[in-house]
Coordinates of C-alpha atoms in Angstrom, one line a residue:
X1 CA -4.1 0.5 0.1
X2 CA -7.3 0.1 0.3
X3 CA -8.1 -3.6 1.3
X4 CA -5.5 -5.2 3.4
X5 CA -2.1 -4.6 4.3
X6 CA 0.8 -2.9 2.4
X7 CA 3.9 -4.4 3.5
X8 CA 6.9 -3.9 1.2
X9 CA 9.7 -5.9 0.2
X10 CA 13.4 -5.5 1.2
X11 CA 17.2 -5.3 -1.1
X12 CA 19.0 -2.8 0.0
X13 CA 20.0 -2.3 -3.7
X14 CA 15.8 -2.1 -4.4
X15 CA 16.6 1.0 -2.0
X16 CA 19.0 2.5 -3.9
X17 CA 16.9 1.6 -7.4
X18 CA 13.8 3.6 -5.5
X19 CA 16.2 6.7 -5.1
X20 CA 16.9 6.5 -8.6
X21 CA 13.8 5.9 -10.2
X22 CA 11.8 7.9 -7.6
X23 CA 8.3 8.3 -6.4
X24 CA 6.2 10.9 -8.1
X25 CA 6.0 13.5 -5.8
X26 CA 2.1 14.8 -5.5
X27 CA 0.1 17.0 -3.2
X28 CA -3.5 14.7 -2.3
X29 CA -6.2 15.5 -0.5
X30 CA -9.3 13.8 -0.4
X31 CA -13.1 14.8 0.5
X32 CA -14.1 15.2 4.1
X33 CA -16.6 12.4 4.6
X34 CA -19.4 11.9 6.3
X35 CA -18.5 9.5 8.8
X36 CA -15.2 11.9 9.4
X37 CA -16.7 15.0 12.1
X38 CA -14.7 18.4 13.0
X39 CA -14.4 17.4 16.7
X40 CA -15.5 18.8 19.8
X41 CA -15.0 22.2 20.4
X42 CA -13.1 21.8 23.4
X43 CA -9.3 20.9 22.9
X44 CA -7.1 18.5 25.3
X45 CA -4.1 20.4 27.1
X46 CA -1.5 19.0 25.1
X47 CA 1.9 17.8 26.6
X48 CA 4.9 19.8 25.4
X49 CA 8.6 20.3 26.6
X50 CA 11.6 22.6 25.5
X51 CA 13.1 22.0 22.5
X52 CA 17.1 21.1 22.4
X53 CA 19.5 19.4 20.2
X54 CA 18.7 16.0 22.4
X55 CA 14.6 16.7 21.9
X56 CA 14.2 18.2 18.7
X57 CA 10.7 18.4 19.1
X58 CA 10.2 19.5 21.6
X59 CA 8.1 16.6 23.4
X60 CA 7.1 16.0 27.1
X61 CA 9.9 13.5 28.5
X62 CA 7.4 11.9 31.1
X63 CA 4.3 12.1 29.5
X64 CA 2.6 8.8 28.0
X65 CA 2.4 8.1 24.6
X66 CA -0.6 5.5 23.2
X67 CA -0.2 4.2 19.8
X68 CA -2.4 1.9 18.0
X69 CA -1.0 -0.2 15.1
X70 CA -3.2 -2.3 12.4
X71 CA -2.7 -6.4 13.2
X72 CA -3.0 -7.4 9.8
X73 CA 0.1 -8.5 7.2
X74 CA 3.0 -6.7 8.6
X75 CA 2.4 -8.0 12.4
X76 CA 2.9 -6.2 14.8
X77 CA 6.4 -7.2 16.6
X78 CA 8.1 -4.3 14.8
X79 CA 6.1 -1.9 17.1
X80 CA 6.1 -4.1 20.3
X81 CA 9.8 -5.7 19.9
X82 CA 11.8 -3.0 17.9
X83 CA 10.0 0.6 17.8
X84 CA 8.9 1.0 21.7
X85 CA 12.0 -0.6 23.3
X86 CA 13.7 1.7 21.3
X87 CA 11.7 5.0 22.1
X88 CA 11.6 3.7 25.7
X89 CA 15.3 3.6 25.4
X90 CA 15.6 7.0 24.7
X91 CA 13.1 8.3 27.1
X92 CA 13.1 5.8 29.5
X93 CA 10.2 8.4 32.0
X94 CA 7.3 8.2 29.0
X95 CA 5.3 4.6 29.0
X96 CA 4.0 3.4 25.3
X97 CA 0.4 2.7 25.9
X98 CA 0.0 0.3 23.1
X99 CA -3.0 -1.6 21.6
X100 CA -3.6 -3.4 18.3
X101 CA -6.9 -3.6 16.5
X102 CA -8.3 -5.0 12.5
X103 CA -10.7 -2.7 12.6
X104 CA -9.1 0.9 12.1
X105 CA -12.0 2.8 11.8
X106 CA -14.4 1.2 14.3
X107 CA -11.9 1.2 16.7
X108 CA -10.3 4.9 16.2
X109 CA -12.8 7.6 14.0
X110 CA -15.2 8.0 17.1
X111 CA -12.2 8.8 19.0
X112 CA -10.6 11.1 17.0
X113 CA -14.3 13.1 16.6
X114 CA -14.0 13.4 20.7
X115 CA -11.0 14.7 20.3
X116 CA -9.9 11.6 22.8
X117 CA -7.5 10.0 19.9
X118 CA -3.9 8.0 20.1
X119 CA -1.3 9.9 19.7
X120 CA 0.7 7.3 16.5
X121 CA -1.7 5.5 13.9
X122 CA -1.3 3.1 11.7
X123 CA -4.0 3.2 9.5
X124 CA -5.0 0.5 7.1
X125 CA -6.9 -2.4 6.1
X126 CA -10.4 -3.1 5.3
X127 CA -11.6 -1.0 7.5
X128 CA -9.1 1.6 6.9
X129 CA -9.8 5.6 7.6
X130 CA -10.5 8.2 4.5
X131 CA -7.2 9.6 5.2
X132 CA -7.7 12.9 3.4
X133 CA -11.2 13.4 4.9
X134 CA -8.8 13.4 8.7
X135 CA -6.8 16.0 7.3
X136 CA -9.9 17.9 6.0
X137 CA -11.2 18.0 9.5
X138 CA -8.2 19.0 10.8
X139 CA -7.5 15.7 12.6
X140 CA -4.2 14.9 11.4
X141 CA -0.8 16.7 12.9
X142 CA 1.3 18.6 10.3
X143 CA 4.5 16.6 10.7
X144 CA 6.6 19.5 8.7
X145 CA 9.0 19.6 12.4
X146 CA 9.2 15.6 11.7
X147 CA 10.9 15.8 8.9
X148 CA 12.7 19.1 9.5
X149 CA 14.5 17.0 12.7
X150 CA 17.9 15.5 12.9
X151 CA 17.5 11.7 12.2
X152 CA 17.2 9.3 15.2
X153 CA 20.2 7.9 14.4
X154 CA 21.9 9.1 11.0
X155 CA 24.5 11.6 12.1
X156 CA 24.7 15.1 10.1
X157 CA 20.8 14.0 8.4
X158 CA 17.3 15.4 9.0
X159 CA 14.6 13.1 8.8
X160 CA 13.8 14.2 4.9
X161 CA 17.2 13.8 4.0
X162 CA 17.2 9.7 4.7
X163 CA 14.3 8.8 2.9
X164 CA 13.9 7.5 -0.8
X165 CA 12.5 10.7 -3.1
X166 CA 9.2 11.3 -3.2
X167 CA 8.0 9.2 0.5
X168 CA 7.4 12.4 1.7
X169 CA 5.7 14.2 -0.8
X170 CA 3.1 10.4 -1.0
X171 CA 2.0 12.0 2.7
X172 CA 1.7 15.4 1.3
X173 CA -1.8 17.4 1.5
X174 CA -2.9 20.6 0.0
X175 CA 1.0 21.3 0.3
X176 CA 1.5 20.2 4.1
X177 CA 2.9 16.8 5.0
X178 CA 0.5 14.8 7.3
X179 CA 1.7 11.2 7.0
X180 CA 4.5 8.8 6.7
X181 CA 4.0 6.5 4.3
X182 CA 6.5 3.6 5.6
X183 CA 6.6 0.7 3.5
X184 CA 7.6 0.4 -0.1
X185 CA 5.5 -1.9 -1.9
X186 CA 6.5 -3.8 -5.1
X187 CA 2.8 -4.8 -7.6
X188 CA 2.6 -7.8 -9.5
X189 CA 2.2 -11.6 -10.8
X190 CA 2.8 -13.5 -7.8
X191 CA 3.5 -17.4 -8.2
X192 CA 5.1 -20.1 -7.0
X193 CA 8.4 -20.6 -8.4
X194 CA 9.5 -24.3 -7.5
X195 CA 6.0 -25.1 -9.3
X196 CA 6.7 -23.3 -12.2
X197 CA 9.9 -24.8 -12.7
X198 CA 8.4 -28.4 -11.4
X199 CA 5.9 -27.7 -14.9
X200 CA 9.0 -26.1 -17.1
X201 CA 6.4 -22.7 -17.3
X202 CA 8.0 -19.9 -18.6
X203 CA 6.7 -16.4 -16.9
X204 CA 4.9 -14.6 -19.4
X205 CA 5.7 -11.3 -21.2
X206 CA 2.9 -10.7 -23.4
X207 CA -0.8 -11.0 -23.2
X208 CA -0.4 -14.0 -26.1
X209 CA 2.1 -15.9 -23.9
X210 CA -0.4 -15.2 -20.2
X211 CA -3.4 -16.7 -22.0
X212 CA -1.5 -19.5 -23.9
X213 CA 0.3 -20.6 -20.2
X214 CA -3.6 -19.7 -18.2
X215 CA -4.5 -22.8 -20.8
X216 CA -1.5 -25.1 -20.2
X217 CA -1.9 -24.4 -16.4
X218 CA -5.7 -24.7 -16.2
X219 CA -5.5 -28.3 -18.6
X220 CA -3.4 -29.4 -14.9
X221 CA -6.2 -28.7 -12.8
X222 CA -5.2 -25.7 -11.5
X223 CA -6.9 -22.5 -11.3
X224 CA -4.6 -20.5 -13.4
X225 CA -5.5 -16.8 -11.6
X226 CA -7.2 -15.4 -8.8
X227 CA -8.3 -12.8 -6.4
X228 CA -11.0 -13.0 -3.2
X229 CA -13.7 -10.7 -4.5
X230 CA -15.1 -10.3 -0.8
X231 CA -12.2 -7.9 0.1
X232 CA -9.4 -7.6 -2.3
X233 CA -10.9 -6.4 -5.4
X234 CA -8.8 -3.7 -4.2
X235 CA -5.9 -5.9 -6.1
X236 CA -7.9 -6.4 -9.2
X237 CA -8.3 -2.6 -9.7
X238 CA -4.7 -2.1 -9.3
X239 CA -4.0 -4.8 -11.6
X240 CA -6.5 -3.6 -14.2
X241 CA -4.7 0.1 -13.8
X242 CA -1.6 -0.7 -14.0
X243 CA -1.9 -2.6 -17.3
X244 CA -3.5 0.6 -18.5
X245 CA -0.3 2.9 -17.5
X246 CA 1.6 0.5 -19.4
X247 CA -0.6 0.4 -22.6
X248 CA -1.1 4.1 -22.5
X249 CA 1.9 5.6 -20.0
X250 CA 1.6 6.6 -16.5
X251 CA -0.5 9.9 -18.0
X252 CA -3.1 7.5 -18.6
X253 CA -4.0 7.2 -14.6
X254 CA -2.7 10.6 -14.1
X255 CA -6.1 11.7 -16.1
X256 CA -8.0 9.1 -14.1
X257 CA -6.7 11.2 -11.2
X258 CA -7.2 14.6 -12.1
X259 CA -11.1 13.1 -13.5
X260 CA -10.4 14.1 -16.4
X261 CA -13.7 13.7 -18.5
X262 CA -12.9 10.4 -21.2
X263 CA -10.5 9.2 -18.8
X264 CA -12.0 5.9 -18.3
X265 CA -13.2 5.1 -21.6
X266 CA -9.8 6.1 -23.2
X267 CA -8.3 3.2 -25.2
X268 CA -5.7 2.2 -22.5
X269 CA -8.2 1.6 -20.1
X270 CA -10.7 0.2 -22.6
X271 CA -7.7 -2.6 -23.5
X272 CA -6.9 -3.6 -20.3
X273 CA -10.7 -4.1 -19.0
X274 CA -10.7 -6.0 -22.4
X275 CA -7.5 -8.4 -21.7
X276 CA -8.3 -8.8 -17.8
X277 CA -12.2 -9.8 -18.7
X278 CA -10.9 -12.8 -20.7
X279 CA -9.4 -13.9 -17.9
X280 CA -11.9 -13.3 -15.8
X281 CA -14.7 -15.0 -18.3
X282 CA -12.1 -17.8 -19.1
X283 CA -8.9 -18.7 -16.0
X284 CA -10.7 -17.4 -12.7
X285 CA -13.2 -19.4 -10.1
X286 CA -16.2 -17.7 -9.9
X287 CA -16.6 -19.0 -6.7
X288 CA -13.7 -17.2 -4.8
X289 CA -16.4 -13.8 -5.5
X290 CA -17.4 -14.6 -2.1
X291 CA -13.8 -15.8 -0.6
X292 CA -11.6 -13.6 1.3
X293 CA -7.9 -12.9 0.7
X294 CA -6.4 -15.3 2.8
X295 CA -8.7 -17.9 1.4
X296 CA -7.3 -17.8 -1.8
X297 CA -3.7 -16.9 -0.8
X298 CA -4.1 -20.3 0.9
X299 CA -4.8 -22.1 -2.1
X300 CA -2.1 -20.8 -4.0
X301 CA 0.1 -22.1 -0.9
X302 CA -1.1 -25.7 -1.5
X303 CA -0.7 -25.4 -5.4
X304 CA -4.4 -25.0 -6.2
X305 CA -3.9 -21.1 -7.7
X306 CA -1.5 -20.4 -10.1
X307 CA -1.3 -16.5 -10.3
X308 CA -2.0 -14.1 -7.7
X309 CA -1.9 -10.1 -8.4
X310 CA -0.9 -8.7 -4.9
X311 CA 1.7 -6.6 -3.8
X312 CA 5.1 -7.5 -1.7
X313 CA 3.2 -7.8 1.6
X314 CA 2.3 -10.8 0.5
X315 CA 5.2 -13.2 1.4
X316 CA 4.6 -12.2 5.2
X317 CA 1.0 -12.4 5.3
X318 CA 1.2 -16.0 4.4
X319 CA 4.2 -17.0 6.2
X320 CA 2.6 -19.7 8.6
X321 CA 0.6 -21.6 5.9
X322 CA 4.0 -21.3 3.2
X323 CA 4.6 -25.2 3.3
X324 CA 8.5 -25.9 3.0
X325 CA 9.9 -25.6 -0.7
X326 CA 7.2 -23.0 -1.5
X327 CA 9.4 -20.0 -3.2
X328 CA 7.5 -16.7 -4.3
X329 CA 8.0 -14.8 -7.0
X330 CA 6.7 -12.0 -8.5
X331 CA 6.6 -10.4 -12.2
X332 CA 5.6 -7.7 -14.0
X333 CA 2.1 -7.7 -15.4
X334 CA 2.7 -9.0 -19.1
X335 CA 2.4 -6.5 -22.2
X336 CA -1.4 -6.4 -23.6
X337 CA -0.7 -4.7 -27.0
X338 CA 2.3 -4.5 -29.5
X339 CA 2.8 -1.0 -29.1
X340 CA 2.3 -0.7 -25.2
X341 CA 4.0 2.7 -24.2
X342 CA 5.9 0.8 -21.7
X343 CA 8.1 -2.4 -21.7
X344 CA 6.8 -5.5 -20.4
X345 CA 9.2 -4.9 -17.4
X346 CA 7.8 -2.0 -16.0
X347 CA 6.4 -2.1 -12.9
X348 CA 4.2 -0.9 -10.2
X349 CA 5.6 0.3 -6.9
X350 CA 5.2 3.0 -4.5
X351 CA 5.3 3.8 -0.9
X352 CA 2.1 2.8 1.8
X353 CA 0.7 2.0 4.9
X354 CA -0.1 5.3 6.3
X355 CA 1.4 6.4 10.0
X356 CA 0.3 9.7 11.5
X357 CA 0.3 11.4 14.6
X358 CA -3.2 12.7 15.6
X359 CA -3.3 16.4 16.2
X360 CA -6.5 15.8 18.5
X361 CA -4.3 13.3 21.1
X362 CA -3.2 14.3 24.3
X363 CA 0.5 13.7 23.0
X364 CA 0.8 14.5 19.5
X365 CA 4.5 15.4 19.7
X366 CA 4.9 12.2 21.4
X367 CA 3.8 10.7 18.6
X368 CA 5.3 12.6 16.3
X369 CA 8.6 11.3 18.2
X370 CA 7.4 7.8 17.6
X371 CA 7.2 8.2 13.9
X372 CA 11.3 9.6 14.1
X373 CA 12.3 6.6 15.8
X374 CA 10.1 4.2 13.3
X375 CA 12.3 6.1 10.5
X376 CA 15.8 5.4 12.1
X377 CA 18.1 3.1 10.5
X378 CA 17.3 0.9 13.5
X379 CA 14.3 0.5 13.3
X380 CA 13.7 0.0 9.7
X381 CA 16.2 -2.7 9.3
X382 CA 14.5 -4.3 12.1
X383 CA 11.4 -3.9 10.3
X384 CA 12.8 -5.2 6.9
X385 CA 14.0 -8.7 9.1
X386 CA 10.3 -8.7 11.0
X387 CA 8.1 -8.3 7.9
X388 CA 10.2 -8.8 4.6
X389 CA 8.9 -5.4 3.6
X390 CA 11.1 -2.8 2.6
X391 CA 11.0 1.0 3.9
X392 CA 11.4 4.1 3.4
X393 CA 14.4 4.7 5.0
X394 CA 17.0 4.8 1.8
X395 CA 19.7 2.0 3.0
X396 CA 18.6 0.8 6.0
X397 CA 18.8 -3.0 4.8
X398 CA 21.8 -3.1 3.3
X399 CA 23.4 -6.2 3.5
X400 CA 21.0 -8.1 5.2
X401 CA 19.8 -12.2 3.7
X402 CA 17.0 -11.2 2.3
X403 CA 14.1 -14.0 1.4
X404 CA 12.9 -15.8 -2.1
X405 CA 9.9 -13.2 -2.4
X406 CA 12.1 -10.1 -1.5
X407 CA 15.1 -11.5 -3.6
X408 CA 12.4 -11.9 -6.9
X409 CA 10.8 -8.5 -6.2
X410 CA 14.0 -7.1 -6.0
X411 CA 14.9 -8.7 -9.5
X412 CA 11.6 -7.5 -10.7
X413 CA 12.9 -3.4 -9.7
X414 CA 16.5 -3.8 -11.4
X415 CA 14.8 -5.1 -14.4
X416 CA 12.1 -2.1 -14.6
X417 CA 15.0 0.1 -14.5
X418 CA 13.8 3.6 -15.0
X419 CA 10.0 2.4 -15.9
X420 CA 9.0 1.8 -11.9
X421 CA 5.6 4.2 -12.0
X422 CA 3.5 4.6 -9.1
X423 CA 0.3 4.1 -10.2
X424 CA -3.4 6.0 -9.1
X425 CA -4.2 8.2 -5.8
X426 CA -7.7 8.3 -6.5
X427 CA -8.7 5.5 -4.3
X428 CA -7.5 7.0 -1.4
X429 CA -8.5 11.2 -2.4
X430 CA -12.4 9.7 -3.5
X431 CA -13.9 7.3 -1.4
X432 CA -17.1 7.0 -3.6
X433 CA -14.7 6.1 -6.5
X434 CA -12.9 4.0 -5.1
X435 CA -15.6 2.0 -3.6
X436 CA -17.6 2.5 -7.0
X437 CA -14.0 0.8 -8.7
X438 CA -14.0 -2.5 -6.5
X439 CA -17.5 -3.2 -7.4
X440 CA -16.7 -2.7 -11.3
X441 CA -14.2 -4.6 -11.3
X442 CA -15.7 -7.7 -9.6
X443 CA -18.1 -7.4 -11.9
X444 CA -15.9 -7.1 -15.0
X445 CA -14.1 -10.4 -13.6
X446 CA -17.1 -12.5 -11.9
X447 CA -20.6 -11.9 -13.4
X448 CA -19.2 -11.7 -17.4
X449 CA -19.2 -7.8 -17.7
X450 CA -18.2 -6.3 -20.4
X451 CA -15.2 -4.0 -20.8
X452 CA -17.4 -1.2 -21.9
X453 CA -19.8 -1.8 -19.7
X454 CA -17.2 -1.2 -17.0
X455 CA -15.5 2.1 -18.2
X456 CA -18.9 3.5 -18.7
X457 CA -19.8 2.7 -15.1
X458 CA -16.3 4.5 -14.3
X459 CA -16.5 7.3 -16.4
X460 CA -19.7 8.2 -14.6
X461 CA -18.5 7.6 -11.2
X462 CA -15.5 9.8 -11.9
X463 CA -17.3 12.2 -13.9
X464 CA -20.0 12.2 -11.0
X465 CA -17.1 14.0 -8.4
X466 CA -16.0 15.7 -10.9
X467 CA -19.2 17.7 -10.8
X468 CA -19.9 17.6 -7.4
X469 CA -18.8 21.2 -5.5
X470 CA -18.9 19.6 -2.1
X471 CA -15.8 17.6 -2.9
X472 CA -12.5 19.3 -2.6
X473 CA -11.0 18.0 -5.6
X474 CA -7.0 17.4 -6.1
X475 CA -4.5 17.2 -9.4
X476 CA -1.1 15.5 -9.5
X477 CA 1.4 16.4 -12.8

């Protein structure tokens, strides 16, 4: 995710839908940035103990583990209250050195160049890590033993064998697994329900039906959609791109991945830029360019902002300012032609918010050990109940009450069916793209661009890697 938090949304059933519909399962790998140095050439002794049916991997019993955890729309109380009193249950001689930070990549990328990193990492939002550049500099631990263990607390399972398909392969580089990608995240529409229903406003399922309700909505006074253009274009991109994999079919993004020259300026692409620049040029305050996400996510709390493209984090993220009688509710992204390859159901959803242990920490089987208990039944229903996001782990919240947002984007999955698609990797395997992307799109949506104008602009960006030998390029099927 590229701009904030991706928290995920809970059902136990949604769980079940995941298994069946599946993640695509591809290999990434992204360019080894600047910013991103090879370390020092000296290497930290490295606590290790003996391996046994009790430690499967083999970790130091009394040596320390420091993790560091993004403070952003997830909280943190699943790491302080569920996932170290759990670890220090187990190994009650080894102290959690915690800390919590906004700022990712200030706080950790020196570190991890000194070779002086934590041992468990959550990293994400704004100022999120180029992942695969860390696993280009060999920065990140191969966490194949991970998910080769016995399960925390699944008897007769390995690690691998309780997740949803393809969480594993989302973490997967250049064929080696280097990151558990925990929540399961649910794209879309989000609105308030109790105002839609106050207003007798139908949720749309074509284009002709969005723009028709954007009027009725904006002759109320109400900005009928919006996004913060100072840090969550990131949304708008996705947005954009997923109403192309619907127009065109998920092959559509899978040739955005691979750079496929023409990608861009194909007709599914072309389409969508031209649907979501009416909107822009028509529904959306130019003013929120400058505004930042929980600006706007605000005003859609007090009824000001209709629509909001975000994914399932979002209900937790705005939990303090959700006045009472506020209900989210999320739906697909509407049909944009008559002969879209896929229904106006289908939806976008896939796994995120990257977790890794650092192979450059003192403890990196420590916090490899961390990541198995963060993927125990446990711990992920505890999660679920902390953050209304759902996991990874495949039934871990059965049963559980589950809130208006999670309920809807739960709704949202049984009504995709088998057309749940994951979407793009190239904003997290080219930086330069995907930095290249937000700026596009804000100006597609803000300053009146043109569709074409935008694809060019992408088409060269992409096309621009493409040619470029010094950046290891990667392919997904």
């Amino acid at each position: 995710m590229s701009e904030i938090i991706k928290s995920e949304l809970d059902r136990r059933s949604l769980l079940r839908r995941a298994g069946a519909v599946g993640l695509a399962a591809i290999p990434a790998v992204t360019m080894l940035s600047a910013c991103v140095g090879g370390g020092a050439e000296e290497t930290n002794e490295q606590a290790t103990g003996d391996k046994s049916a009790d430690n499967p991997l083999g970790i130091d019993p009394k040596a320390p583990v420091e993790i560091v955890i993004f403070d952003g729309g997830l909280g943190t109380k699943y790491a302080t209250d569920v996932d170290t009193p759990i670890y220090t249950k187990k190994w009650p001689e080894s102290k959690i050195n915690y800390s919590a930070t906004q700022e990712i990549g200030t706080v950790i990328q020196p570190r991890l160049n000194a070779n002086d990193a934590p041992d468990m990492i959550n990293n994400s939002g704004a100022k999120m890590m180029d992942f695969g550049a860390i696993v280009a500099a060999g920065q990140a631990q191969d966490l194949t033993d991970l998910f080769a263990a016995p399960s925390f607390d699944i008897a007769g399972k390995t690690v691998a064998e309780t997740l949803v398909p393809g969480a594993i392969e989302q973490g997967t580089y250049s064929g080696k697994p280097y990151a558990v990608n925990y929540a399961y995240t649910v794209f879309g529409l989000w609105y308030n329900k109790a105002l839609f229903e106050k207003n007798s406003w139908t949720v749309p399922a074509t284009w002709a039906e969005f723009t028709a309700l954007c009027e009725q909505i904006k002759g109320k006074g109400i900005v009928p959609f919006g996004y913060a253009g100072a840090n969550a274009a990131y949304y708008m991109v996705r947005a954009l791109l997923t109403s192309a994999g619907k127009i065109g079919g998920e092959q559509a993004l899978k040739d955005i991945d691979n750079l496929k020259p023409g990608a861009w300026t194909a007709a599914p692409v072309l389409e969508a830029a031209k649907a979501w620049g009416e909107i822009g040029n028509k529904y959306l305050d130019k003013t929120f360019l400058g505004l930042k996400h929980t600006e706007v996510q605000l005003r859609q709390n007090q009824d000001k902002v209709a629509f909001y493209p975000c994914g399932s984090w979002l209900e937790n993220e705005q939990a303090k300012d959700t006045p009472p009688g506020f209900q989210y509710s999320v739906a697909a992204y509407p049909s944009v032609t008559a002969s879209d390859a896929l229904p106006a159901t289908a939806l976008n959803a896939a796994a995120g918010e990257i977790y890794f242990a650092s192979s450059k920490g003192k403890n990196p089987r420590g916090g490899m050990e961390y990541l198995r208990v963060m993927l125990s039944k446990e711990a992920a229903l505890e999660f679920t109940k902390l953050t209304k996001s759902l996991t990874v782990v495949a039934g871990a919240a059965d049963g559980i009450e589950i809130s208006p947002g999670l309920t809807s984007a739960n709704d949202a999955i049984n009504k995709a069916g088998k057309d749940v698609f994951m979407g793009y990797l190239f904003d997290t395997w080219y930086k330069k793209l995907n930095d290249e992307s937000l700026s596009a799109v804000n100006d597609l949506m803000f300053k009146g661009g043109d569709a074409q104008k935008f694809c060019d602009r992408m088409e060269a960006a992409s096309q621009a890697i493409a040619e470029d030998s010094a950046v290891q390029k990667q392919t997904r099927s």
